[in-house]
CSV table of C-alpha atoms and ligand atoms in Angstrom, one decimal:
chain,number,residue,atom,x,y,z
A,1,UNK,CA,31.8,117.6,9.9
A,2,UNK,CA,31.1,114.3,11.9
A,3,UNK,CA,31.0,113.6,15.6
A,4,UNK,CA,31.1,110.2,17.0
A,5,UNK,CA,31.0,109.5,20.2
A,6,UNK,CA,31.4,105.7,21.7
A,7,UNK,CA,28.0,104.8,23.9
A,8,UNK,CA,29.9,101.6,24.7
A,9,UNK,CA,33.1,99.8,24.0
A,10,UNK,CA,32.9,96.1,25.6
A,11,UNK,CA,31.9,93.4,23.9
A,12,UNK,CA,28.3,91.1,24.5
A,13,UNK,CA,28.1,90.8,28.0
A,14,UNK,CA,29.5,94.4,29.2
A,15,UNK,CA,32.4,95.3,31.5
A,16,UNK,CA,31.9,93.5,34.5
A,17,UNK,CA,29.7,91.2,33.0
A,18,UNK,CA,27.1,90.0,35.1
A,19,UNK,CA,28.2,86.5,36.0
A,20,UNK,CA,31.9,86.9,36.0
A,21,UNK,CA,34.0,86.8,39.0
A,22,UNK,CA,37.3,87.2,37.2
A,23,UNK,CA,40.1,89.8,38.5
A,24,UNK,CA,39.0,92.7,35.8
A,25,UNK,CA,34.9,92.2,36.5
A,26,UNK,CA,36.0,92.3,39.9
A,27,UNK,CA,38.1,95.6,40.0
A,28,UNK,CA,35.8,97.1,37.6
A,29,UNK,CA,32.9,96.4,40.3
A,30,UNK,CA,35.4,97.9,43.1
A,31,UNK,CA,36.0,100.5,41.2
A,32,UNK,CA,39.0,100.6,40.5
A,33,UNK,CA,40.6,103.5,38.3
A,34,UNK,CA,42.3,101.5,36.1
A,35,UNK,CA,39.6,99.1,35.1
A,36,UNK,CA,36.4,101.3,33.7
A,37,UNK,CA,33.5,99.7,33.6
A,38,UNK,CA,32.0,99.6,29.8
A,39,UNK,CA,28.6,99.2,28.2
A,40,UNK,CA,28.2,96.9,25.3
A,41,UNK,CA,29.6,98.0,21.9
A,42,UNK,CA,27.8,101.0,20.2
A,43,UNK,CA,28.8,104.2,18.6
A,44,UNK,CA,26.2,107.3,17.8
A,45,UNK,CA,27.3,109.4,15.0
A,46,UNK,CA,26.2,113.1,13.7
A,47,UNK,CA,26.5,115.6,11.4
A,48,UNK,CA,24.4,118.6,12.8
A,49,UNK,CA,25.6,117.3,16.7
A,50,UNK,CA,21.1,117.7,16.8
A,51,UNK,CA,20.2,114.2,14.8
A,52,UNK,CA,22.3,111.5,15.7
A,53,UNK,CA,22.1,107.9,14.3
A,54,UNK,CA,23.2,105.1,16.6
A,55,UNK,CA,25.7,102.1,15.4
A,56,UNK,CA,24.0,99.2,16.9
A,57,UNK,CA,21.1,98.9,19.7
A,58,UNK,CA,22.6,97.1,22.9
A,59,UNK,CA,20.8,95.7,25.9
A,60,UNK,CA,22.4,98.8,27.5
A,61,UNK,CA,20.9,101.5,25.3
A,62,UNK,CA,18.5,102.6,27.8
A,63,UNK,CA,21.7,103.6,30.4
A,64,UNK,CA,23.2,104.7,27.3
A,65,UNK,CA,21.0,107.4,26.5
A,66,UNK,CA,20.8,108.7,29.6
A,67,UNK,CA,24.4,109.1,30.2
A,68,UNK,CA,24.5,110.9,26.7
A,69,UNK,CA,22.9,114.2,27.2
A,70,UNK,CA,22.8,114.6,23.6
A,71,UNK,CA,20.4,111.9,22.9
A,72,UNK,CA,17.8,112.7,25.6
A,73,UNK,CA,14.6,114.4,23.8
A,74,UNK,CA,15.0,118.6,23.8
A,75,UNK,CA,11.3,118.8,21.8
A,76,UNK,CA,7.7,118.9,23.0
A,77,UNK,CA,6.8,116.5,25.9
A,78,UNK,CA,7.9,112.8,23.6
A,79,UNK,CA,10.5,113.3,21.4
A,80,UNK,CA,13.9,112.1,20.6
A,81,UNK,CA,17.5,113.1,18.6
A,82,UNK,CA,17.8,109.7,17.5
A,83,UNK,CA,17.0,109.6,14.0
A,84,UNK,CA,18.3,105.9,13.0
A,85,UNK,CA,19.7,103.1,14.3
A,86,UNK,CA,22.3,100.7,11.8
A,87,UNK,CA,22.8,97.1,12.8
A,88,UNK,CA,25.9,95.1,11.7
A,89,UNK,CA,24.9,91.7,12.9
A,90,UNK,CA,21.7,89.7,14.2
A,91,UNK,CA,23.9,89.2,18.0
A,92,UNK,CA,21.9,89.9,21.0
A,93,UNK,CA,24.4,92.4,21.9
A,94,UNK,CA,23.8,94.5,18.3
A,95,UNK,CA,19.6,94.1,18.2
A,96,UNK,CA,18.3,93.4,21.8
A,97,UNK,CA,18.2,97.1,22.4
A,98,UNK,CA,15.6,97.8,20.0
A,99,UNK,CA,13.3,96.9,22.1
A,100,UNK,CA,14.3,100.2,24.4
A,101,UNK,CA,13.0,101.9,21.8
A,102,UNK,CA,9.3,101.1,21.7
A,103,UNK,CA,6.5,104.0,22.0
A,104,UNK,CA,6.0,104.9,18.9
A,105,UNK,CA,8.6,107.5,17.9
A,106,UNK,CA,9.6,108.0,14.7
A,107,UNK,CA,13.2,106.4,13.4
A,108,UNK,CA,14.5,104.2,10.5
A,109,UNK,CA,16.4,101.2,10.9
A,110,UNK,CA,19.2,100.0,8.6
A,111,UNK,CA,20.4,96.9,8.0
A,112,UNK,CA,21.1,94.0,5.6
A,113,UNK,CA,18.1,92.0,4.3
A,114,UNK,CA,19.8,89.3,6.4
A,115,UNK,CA,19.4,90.8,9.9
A,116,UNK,CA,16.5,92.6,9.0
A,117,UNK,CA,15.0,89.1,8.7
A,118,UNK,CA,16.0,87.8,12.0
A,119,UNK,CA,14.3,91.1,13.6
A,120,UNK,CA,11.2,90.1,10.9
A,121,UNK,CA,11.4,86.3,12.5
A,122,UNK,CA,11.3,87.3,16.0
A,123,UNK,CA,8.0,89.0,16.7
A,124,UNK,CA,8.9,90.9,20.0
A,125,UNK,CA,10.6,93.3,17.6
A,126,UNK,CA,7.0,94.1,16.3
A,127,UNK,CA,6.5,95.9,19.4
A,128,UNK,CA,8.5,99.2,17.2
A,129,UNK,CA,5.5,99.7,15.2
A,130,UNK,CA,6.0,99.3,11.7
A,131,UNK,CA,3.8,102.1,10.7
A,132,UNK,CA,6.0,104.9,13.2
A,133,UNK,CA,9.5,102.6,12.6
A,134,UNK,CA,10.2,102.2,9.2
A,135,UNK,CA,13.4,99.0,8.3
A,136,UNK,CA,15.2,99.7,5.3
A,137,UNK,CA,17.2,97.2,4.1
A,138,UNK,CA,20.8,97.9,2.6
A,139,UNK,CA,22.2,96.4,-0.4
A,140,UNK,CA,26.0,95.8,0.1
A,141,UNK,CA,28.6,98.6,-0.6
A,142,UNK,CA,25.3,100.4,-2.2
A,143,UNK,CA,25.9,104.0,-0.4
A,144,UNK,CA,22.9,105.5,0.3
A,145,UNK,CA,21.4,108.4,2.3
A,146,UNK,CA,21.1,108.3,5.7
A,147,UNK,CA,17.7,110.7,6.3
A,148,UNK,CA,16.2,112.5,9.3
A,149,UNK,CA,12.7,111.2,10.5
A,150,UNK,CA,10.7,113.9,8.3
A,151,UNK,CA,12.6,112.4,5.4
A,152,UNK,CA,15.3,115.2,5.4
A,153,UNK,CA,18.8,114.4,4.7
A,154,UNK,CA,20.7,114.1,7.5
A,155,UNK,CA,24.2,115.0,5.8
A,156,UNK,CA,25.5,111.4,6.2
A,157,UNK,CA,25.7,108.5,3.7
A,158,UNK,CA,25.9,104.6,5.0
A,159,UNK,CA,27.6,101.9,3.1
A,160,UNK,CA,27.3,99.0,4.6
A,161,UNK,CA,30.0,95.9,3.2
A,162,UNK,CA,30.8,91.9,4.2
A,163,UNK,CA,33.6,91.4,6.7
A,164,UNK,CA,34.7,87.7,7.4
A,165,UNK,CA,32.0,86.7,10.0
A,166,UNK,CA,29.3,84.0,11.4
A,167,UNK,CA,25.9,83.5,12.2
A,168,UNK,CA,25.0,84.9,15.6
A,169,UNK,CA,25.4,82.8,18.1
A,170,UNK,CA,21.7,81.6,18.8
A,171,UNK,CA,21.4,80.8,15.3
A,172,UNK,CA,24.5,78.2,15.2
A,173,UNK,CA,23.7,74.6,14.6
A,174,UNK,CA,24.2,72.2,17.7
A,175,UNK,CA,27.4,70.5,17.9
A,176,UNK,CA,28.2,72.0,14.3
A,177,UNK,CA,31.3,74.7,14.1
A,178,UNK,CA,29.6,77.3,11.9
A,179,UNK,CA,32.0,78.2,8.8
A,180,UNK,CA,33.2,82.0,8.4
A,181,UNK,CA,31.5,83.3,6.0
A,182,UNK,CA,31.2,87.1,3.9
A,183,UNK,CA,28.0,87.8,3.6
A,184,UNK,CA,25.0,90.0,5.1
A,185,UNK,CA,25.4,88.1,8.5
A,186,UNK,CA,28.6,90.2,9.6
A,187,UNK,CA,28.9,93.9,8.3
A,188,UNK,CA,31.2,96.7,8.7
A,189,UNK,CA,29.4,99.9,8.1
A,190,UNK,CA,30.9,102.9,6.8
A,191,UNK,CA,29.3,106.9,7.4
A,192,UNK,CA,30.3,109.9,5.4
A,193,UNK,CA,29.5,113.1,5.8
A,194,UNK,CA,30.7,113.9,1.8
A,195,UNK,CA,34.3,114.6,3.1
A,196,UNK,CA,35.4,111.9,5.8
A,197,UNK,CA,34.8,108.5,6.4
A,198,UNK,CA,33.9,106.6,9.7
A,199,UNK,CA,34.1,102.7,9.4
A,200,UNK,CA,32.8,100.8,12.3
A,201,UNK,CA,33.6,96.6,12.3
A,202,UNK,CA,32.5,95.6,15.4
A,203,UNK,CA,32.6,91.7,14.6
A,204,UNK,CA,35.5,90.5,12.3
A,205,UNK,CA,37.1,87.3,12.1
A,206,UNK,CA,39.8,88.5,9.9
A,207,UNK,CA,41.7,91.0,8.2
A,208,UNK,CA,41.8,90.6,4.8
A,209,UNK,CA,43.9,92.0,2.1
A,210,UNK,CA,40.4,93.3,0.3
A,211,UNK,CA,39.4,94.7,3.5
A,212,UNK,CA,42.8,96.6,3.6
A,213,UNK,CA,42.9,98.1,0.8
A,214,UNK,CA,39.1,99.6,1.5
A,215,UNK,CA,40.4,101.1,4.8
A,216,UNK,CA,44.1,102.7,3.3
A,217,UNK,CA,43.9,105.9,3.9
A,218,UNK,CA,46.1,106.9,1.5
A,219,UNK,CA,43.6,106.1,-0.9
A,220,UNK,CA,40.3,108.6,-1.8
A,221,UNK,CA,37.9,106.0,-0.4
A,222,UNK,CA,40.2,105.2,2.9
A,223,UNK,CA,39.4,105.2,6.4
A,224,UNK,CA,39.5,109.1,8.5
A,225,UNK,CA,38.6,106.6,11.4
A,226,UNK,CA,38.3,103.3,12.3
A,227,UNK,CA,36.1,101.9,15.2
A,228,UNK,CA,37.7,97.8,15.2
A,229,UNK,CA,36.7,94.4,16.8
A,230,UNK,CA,39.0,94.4,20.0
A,231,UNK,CA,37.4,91.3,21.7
A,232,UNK,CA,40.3,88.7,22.6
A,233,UNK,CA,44.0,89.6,23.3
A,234,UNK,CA,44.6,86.2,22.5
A,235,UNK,CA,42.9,84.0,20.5
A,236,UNK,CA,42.9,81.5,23.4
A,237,UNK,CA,42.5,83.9,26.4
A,238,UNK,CA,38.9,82.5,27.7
A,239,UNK,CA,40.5,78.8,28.0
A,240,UNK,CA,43.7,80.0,29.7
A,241,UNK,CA,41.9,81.7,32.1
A,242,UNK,CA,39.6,79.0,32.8
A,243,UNK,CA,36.0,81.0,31.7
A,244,UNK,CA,34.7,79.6,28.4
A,245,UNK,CA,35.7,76.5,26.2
A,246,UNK,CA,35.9,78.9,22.7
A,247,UNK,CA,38.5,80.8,21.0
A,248,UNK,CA,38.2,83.9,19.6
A,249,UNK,CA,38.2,82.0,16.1
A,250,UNK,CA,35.4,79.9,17.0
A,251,UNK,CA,33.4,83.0,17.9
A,252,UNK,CA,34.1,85.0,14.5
A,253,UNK,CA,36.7,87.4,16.0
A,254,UNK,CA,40.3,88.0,15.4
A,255,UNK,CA,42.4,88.8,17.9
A,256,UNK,CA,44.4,92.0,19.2
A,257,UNK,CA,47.7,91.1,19.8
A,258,UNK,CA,49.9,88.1,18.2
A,259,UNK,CA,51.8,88.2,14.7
A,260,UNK,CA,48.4,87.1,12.9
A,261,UNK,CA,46.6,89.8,14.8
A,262,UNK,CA,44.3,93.2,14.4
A,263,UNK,CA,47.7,95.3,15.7
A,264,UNK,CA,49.7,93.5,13.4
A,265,UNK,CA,47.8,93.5,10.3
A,266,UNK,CA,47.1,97.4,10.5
A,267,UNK,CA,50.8,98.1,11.3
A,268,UNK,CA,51.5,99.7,7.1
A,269,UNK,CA,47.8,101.1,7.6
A,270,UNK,CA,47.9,104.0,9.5
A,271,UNK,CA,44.5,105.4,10.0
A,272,UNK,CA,44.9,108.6,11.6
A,273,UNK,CA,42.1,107.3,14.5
A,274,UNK,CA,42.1,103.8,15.2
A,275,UNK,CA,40.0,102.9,18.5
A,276,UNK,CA,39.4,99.1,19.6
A,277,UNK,CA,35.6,98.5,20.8
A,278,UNK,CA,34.0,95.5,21.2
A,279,UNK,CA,36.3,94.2,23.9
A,280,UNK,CA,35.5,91.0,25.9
A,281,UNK,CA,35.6,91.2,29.3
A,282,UNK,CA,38.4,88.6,29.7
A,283,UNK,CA,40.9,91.0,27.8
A,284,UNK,CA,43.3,92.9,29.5
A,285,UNK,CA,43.9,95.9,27.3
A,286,UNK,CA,40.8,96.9,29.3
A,287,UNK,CA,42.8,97.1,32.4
A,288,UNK,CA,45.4,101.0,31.8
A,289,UNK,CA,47.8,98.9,33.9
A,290,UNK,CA,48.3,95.9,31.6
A,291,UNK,CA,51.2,95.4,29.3
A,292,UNK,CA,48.5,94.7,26.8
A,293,UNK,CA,47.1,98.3,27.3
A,294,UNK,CA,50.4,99.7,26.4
A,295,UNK,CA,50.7,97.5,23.4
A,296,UNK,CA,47.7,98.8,22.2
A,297,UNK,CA,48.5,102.6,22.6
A,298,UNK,CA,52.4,101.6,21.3
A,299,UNK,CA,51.2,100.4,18.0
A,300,UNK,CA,49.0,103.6,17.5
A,301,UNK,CA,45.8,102.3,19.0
A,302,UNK,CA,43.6,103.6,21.5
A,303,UNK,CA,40.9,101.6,23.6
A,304,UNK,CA,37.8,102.3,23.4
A,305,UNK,CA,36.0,104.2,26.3
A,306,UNK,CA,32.7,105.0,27.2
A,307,UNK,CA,31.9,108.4,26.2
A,308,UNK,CA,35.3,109.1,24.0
A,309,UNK,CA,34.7,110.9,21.1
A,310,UNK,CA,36.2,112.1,18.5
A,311,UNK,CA,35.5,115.0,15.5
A,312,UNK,CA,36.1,114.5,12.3
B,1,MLT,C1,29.6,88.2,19.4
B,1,MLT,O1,29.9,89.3,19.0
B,1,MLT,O2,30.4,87.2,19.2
B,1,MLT,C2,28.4,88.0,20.1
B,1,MLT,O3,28.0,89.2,20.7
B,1,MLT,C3,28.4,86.9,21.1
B,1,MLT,C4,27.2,86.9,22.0
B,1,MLT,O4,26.1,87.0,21.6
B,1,MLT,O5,27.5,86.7,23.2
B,2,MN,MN1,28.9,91.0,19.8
């Protein structure tokens, strides 16, 4: 059995992000029903419901924890139910909250030898000690124990596999539109428990007929659940709405909605749980009133909330 539960479903930046004055930051901040606020995009996973392991370390994972009773320590006076923490990509939004996670408790991270050098490259990391925090790097769609911090199994397997991506953001060459690549710089990664498979791809830039035929669950490897990139609606949606100069192209994402879109190229792949996190605070399936919210749910989708879960 697996549970996953989503610690936060907006994109970098969160829901309101912090400098945006646009109609959804704002009703989010007035707090409006129909516009939830949303931390930035990470999923905790477990077999036993006691050890989790946490899909990517936000600048929120501090708030994160403490609105997730199960994560907050139940042993001795320091101790915590967070066994690991898998990275998918170098972004700010997928590493920064690492550094939450300082004072020397036990855990393993697991990434790509690729992201595990940008944490190697940026000494702040150092502050988790590497004698108490132990990085494993993870050889592509190489499955491979996912263990408790006493070196017990944990009941999950990660495979970790390229999805069409980028360098992050702060690693892009001035003036230079960086290519999209498949590589160890962008990574869905996929938990099993032995019997079902999770897949979480919070950063794609497209869907590929490879990638497809990985995820059909009407195959014995295929997708129980998938956790997608939801950032843009549109491809074009920040420059319409006058907020950023970039499509969603540009920034290594597809988008949700349009014929070359996420909804459209999953529409003969039906995943029994498909759930869109990683969603931009400029797109409106994250307003329940939107025509785009109903798209979403029409097409067999759900968007992804703060604290939804689901058992698998
Ligand atoms: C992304 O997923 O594209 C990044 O999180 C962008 C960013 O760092 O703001
Ligand atoms: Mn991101």
């Amino acid at each position: 059995m697996m549970r996953a539960v989503i610690l936060g479903a907006a994109a970098g930046g969160g829901f309101p992000q912090w400098n945006s004055n646009a109609e959804g930051c704002r009703r989010a901040r007035a707090g409006d029903p129909a516009a939830k606020p949303r931390h930035q995009a990470s999923l905790a996973v477990s077999a036993d419901g006691d050890h989790w392991f946490i899909l990517n370390a936000t600048p929120d994972l501090r708030a994160q924890i403490e609105r997730a009773p199960f994560l907050h320590p139940r042993h001795g006076l320091r101790s915590t139910p967070i066994a690991g923490v898998v990275l998918t990509d170098g972004n700010v939004d997928a590493i920064a909250g690492l550094l939450n996670l300082r004072e020397r408790e036990a855990f393993t991270i697991y990434a790509t030898g690729s992201v595990l050098g940008v944490l190697d490259e940026n000494p702040i990391f150092e502050v988790l000690a590497r004698d108490v925090v132990a990085r494993e790097a993870v050889t592509l769609d190489v499955a491979r124990p996912l263990r408790l911090a006493d070196g017990r199994p944990s009941g999950l397997t990660l495979t970790l596999f390229a999805v069409p991506g980028k360098v992050p953001l702060y690693l892009e060459r001035p003036g230079e539109a960086p290519a999209i690549i498949e590589g160890e710089e962008t990574v869905g990664a996929m938990i099993s428990d032995g019997a079902k498979r999770l897949f979480f791809i919070p950063g794609c830039a497209r869907v590929t007929p490879p990638l497809l035929a990985r995820l059909d669950p009407s195959t014995p490897g295929g997708a129980d659940a998938l956790f997608f990139d939801g950032t843009l609606w549109r491809d074009d949606e920040m420059i319409r709405a006058g907020i950023g100069s970039k499509t969603g192209r540009r920034m290594g994402h597809i988008s949700v909605g349009g014929e070359d879109g996420t909804l459209a190229a999953f529409r003969d792949c039906p995943i029994p749980h498909r759930i869109l996190v990683h969603i931009n605070n400029s797109n409106p399936i994250l307003l329940a009133d939107s025509p785009e919210h109903a798209a979403v749910l029409a097409a067999g989708w759900r968007v992804g909330e703060d604290g939804m879960e689901i058992t698998l």
